[in-house]
PDB file of C-alpha atoms in Angstrom:
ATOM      1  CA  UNK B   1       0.000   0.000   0.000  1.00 50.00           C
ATOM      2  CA  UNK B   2       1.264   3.677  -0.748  1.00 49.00           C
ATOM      3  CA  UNK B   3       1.039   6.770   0.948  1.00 47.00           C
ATOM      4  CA  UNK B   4      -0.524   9.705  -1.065  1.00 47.00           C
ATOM      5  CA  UNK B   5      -0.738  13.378  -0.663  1.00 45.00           C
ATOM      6  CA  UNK B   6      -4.151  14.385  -1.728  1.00 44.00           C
ATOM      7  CA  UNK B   7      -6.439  16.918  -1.951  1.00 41.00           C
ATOM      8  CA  UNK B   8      -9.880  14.942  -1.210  1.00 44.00           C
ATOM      9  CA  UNK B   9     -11.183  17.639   1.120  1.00 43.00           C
ATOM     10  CA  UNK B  10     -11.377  21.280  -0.931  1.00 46.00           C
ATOM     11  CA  UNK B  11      -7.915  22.285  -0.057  1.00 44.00           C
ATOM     12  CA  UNK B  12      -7.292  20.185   2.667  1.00 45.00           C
ATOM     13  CA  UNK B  13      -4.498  18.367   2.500  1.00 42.00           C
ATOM     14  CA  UNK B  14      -4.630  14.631   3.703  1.00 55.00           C
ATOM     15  CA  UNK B  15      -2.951  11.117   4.599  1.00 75.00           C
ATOM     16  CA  UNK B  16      -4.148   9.167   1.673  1.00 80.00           C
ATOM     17  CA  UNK B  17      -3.022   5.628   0.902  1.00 83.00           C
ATOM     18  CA  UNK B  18      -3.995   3.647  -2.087  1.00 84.00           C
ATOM     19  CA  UNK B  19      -3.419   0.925  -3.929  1.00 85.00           C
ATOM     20  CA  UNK B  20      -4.785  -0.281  -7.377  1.00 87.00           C
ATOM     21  CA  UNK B  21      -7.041  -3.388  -7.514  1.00 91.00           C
ATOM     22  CA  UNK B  22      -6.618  -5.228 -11.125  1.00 91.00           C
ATOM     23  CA  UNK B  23     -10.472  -6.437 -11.601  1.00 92.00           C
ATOM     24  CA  UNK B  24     -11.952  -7.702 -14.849  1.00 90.00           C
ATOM     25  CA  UNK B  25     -13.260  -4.345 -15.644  1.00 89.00           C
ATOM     26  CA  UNK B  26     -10.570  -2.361 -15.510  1.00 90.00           C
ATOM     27  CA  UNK B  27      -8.155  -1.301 -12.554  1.00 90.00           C
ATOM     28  CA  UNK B  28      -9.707   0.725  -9.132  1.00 92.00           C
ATOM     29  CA  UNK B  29      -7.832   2.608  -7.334  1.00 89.00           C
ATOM     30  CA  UNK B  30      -8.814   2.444  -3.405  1.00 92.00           C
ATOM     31  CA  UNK B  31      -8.054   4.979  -1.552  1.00 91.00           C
ATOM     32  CA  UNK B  32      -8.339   5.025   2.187  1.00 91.00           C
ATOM     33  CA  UNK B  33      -7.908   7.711   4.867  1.00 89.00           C
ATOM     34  CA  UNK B  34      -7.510   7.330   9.034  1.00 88.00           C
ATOM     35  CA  UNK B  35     -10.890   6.381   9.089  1.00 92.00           C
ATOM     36  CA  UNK B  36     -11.221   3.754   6.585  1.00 95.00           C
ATOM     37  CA  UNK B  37     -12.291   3.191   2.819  1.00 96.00           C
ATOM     38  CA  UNK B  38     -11.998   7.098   1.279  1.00 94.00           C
ATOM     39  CA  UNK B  39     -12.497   6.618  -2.469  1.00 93.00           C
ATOM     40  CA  UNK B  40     -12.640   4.370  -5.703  1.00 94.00           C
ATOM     41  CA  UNK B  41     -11.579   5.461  -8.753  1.00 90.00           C
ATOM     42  CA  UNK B  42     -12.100   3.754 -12.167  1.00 89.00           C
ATOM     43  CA  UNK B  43      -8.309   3.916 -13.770  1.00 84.00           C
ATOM     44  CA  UNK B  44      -9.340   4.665 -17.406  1.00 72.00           C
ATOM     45  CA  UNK B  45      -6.800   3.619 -20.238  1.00 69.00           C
ATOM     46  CA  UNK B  46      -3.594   5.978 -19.749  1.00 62.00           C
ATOM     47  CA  UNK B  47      -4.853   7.824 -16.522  1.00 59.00           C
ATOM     48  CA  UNK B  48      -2.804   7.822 -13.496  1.00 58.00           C
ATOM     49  CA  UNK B  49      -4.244   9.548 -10.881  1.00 55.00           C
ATOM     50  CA  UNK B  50      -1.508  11.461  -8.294  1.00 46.00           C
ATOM     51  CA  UNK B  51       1.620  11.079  -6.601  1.00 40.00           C
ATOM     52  CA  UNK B  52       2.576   8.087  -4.434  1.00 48.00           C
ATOM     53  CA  UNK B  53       4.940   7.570  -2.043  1.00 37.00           C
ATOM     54  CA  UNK B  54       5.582   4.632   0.294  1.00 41.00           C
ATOM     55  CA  UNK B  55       4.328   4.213   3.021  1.00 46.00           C
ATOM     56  CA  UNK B  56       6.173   5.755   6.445  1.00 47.00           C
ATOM     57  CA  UNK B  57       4.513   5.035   9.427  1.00 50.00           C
ATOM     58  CA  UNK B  58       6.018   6.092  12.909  1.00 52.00           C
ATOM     59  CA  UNK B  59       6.178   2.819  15.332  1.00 46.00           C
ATOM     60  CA  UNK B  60       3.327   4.526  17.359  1.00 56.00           C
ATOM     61  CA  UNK B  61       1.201   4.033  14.557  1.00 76.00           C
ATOM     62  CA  UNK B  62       1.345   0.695  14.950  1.00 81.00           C
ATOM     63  CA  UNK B  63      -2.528   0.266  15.343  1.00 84.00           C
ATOM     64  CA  UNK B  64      -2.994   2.658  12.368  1.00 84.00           C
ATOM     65  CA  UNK B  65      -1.054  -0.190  10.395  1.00 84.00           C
ATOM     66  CA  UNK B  66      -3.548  -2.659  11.512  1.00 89.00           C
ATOM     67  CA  UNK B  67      -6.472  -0.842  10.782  1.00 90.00           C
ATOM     68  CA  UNK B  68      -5.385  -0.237   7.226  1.00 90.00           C
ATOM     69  CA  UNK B  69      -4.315  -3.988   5.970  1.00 91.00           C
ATOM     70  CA  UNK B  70      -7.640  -4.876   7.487  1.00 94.00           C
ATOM     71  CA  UNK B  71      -9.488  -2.329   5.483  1.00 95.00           C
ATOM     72  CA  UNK B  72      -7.762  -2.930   2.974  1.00 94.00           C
ATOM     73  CA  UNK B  73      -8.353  -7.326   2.874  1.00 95.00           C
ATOM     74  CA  UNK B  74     -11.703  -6.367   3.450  1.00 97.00           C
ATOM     75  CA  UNK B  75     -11.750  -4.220   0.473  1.00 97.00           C
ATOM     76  CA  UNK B  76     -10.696  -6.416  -1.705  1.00 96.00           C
ATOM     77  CA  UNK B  77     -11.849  -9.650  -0.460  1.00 97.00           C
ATOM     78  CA  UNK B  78     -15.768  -8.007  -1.177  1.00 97.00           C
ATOM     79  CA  UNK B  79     -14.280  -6.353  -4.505  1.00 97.00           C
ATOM     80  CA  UNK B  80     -12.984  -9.388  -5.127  1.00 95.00           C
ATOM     81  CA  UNK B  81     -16.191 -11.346  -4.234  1.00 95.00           C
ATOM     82  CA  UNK B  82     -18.061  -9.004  -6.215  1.00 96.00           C
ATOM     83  CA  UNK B  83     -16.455  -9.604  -9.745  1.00 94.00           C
ATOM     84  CA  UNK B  84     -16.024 -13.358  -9.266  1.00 93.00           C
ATOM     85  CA  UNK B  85     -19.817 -13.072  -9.273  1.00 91.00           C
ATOM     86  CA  UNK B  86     -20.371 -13.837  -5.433  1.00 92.00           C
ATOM     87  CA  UNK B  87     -22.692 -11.211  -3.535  1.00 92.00           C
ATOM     88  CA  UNK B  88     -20.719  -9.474  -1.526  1.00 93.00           C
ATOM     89  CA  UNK B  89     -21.383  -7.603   2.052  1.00 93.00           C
ATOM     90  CA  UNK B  90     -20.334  -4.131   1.225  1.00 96.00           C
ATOM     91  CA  UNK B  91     -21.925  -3.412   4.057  1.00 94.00           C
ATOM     92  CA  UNK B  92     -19.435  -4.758   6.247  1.00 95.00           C
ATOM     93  CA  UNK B  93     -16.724  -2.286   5.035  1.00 97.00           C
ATOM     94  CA  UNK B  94     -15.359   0.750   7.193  1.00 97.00           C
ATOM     95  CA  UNK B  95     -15.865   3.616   5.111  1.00 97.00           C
ATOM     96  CA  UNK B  96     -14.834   7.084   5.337  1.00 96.00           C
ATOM     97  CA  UNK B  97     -18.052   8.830   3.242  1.00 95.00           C
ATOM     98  CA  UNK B  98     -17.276  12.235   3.289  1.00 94.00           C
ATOM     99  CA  UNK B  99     -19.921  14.776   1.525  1.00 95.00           C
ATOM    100  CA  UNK B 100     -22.257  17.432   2.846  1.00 96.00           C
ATOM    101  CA  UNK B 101     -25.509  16.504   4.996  1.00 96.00           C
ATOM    102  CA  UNK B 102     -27.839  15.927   2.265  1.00 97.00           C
ATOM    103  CA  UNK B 103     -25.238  13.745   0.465  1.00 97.00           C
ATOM    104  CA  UNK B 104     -24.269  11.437   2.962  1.00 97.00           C
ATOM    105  CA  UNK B 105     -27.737  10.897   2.998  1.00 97.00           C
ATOM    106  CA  UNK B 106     -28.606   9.873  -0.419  1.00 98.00           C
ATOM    107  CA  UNK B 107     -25.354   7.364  -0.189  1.00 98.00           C
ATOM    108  CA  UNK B 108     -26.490   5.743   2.916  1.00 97.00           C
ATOM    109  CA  UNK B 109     -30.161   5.175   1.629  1.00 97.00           C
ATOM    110  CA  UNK B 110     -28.781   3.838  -1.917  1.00 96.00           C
ATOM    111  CA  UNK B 111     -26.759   1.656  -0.011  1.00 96.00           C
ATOM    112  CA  UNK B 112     -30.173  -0.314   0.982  1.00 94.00           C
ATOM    113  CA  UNK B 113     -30.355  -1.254  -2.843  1.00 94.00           C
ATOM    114  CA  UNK B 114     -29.786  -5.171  -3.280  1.00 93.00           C
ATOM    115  CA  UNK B 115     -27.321  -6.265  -5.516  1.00 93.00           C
ATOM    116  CA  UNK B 116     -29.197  -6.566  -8.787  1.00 91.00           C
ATOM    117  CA  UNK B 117     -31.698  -4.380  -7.924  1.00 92.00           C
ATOM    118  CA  UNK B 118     -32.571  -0.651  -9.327  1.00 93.00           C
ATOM    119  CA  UNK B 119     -34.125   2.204  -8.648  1.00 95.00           C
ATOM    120  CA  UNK B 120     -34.535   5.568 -10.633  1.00 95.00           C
ATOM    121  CA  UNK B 121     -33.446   9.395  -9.172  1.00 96.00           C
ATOM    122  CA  UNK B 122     -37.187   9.795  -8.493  1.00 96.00           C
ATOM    123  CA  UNK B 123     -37.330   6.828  -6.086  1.00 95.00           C
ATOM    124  CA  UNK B 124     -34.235   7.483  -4.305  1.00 96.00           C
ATOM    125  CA  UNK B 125     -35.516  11.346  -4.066  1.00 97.00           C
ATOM    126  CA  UNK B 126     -38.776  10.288  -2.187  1.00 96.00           C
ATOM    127  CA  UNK B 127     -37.101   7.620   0.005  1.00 95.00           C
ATOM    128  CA  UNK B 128     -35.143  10.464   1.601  1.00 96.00           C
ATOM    129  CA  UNK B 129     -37.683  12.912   1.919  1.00 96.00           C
ATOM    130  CA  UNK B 130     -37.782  14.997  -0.542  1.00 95.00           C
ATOM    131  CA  UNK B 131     -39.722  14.553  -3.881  1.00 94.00           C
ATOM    132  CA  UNK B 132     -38.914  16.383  -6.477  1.00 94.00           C
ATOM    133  CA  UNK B 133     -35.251  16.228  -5.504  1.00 96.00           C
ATOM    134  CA  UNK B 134     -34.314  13.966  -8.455  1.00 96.00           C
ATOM    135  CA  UNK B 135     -32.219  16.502  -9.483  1.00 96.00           C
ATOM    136  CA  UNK B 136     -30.391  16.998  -6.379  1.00 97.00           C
ATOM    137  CA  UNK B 137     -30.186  13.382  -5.737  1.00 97.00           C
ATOM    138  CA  UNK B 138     -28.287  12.799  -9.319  1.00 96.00           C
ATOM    139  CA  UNK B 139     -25.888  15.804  -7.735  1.00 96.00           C
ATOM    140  CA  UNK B 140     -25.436  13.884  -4.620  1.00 97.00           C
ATOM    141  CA  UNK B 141     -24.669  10.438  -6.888  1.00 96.00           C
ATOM    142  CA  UNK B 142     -22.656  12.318  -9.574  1.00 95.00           C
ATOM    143  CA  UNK B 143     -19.762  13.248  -6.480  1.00 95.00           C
ATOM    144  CA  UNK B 144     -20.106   9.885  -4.915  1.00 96.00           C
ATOM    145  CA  UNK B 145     -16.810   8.877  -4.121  1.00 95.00           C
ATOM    146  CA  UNK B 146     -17.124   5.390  -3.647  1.00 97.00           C
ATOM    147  CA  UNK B 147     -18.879   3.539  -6.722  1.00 96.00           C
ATOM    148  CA  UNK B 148     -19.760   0.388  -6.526  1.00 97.00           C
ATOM    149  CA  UNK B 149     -19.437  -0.316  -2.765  1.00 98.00           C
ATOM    150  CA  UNK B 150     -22.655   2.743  -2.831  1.00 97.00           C
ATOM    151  CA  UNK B 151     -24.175   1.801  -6.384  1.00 97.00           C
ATOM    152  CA  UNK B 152     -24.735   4.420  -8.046  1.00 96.00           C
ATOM    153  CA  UNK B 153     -25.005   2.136 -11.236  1.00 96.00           C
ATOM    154  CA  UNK B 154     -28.379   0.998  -9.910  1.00 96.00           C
ATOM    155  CA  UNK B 155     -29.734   4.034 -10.327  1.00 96.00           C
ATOM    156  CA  UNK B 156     -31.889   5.129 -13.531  1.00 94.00           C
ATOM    157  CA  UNK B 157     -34.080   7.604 -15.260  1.00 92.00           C
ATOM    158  CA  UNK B 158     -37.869   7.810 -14.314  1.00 90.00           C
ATOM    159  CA  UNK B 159     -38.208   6.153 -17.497  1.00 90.00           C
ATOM    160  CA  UNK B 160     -35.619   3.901 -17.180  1.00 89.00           C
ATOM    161  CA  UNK B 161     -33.017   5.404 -19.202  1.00 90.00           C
ATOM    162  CA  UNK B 162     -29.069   5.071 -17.918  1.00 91.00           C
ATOM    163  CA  UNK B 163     -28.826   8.470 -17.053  1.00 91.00           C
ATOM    164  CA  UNK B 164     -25.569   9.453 -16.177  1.00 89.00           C
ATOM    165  CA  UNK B 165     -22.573   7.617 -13.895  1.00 90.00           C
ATOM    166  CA  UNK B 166     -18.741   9.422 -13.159  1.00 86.00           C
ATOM    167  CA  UNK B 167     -16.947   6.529 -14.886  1.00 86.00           C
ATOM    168  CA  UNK B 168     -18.631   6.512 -18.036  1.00 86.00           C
ATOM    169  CA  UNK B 169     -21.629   4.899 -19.196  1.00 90.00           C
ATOM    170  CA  UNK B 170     -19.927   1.947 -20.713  1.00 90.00           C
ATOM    171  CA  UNK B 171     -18.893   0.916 -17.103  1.00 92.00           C
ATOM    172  CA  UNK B 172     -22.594   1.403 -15.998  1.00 93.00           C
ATOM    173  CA  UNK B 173     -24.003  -1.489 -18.282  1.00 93.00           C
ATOM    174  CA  UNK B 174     -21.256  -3.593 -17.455  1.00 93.00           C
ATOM    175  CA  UNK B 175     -21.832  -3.062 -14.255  1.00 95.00           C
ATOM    176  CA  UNK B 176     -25.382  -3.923 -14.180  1.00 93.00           C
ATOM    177  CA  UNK B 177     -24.913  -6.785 -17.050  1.00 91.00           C
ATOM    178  CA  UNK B 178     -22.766  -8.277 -14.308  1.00 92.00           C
ATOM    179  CA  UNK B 179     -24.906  -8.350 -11.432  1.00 92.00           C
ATOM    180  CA  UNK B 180     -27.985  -9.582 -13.568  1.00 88.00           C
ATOM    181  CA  UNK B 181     -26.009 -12.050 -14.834  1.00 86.00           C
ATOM    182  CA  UNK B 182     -24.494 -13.653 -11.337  1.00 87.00           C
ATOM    183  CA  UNK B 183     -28.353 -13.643 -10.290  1.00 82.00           C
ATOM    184  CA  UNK B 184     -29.897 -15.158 -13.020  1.00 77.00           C
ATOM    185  CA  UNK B 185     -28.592 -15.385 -16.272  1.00 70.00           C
ATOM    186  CA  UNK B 186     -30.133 -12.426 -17.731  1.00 58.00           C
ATOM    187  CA  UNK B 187     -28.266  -9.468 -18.890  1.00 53.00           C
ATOM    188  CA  UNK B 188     -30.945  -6.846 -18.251  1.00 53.00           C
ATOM    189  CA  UNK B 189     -32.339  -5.441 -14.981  1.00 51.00           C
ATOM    190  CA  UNK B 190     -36.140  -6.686 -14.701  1.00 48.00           C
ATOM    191  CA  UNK B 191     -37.224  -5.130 -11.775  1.00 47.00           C
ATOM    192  CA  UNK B 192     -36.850  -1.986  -9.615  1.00 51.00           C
ATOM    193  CA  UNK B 193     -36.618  -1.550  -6.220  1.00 51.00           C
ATOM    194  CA  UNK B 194     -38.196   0.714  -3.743  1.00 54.00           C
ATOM    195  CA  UNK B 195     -35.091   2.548  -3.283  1.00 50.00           C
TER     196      UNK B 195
END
């Protein structure tokens, strides 16, 4: 695992250290802070994303150490789980979701969408509290900074078009090809979900 500087926090500098997961769709970075899982980034073809150093821990950080290989095997051990078409428990990870009020909220109530399941901007909108906020919800998804583990893929149109997701669309159908697939042999999403 390596150490990066980083910027994840407007301006504020922090202790970031990553490592990049090879996976059948292309490589993730995962990023994790003192707190635990910080960020997953899609490496696209020729993109390297920031500077990385080793990692230099002082001996009293010894628990520090811990905590991070054990976020880290638990990472990639659901990752891993995930793409070897095995449900995983995401929601066992420690993460480290960082966003304003409103979007910590729309992550945490996406989270309760199964594996395989959907639901559309609207949904997730009126599950929080406030319909009409389709809008504000696809805000909320389009800085998420931890796709897949909160799946933002599952989410669609009101009329069940794609709509939008920060890694491209391409990696949107895979990723919901995939998980339609490991259920039940069919490519394309036949239901939606209340949230």
């Amino acid at each position: 695992m390596r150490r990066v500087r980083s910027h994840f926090d407007r301006g504020e500098v922090s202790d970031i250290w990553g490592e990049m997961l090879q996976t059948p769709l292309c490589p993730l970075w995962l990023y994790f802070s003192r707190s635990g899982l910080r960020a997953v980034y899609f490496n696209h073809p020729g993109q390297q994303l920031g500077p990385q150093w080793p990692v230099r821990v002082r001996p009293t950080e010894a628990k520090l150490m811990a905590d991070l290989h054990r976020w880290r095997w638990e990472t990639v051990t659901a990752l891993g789980a995930y793409f070897d078409g095995r449900i995983p428990d995401f929601g066992r990870l420690t993460l480290d979701m960082r966003g304003t009020a409103f979007q910590v909220r729309v992550w945490q109530a996406l989270r309760q969408t199964p594996f395989g399941g959907l639901t559309s901007y609207q949904k997730l909108a009126q599950c929080i509290g406030m319909p009409g906020g389709a809008r504000a919800v696809g805000g909320a998804l389009r800085v998420n900074p931890l796709p897949i583990i909160i799946p933002c893929h599952r989410v669609l149109t009101a009329n069940g078009g794609l709509g939008g997701f920060s890694a491209g669309l391409n990696y949107k159908r895979y990723l919901l090809s995939h998980e339609r697939l490991v259920l039940d042999g069919n490519p394309l999403p036949p239901y939606v979900s209340d949230c």
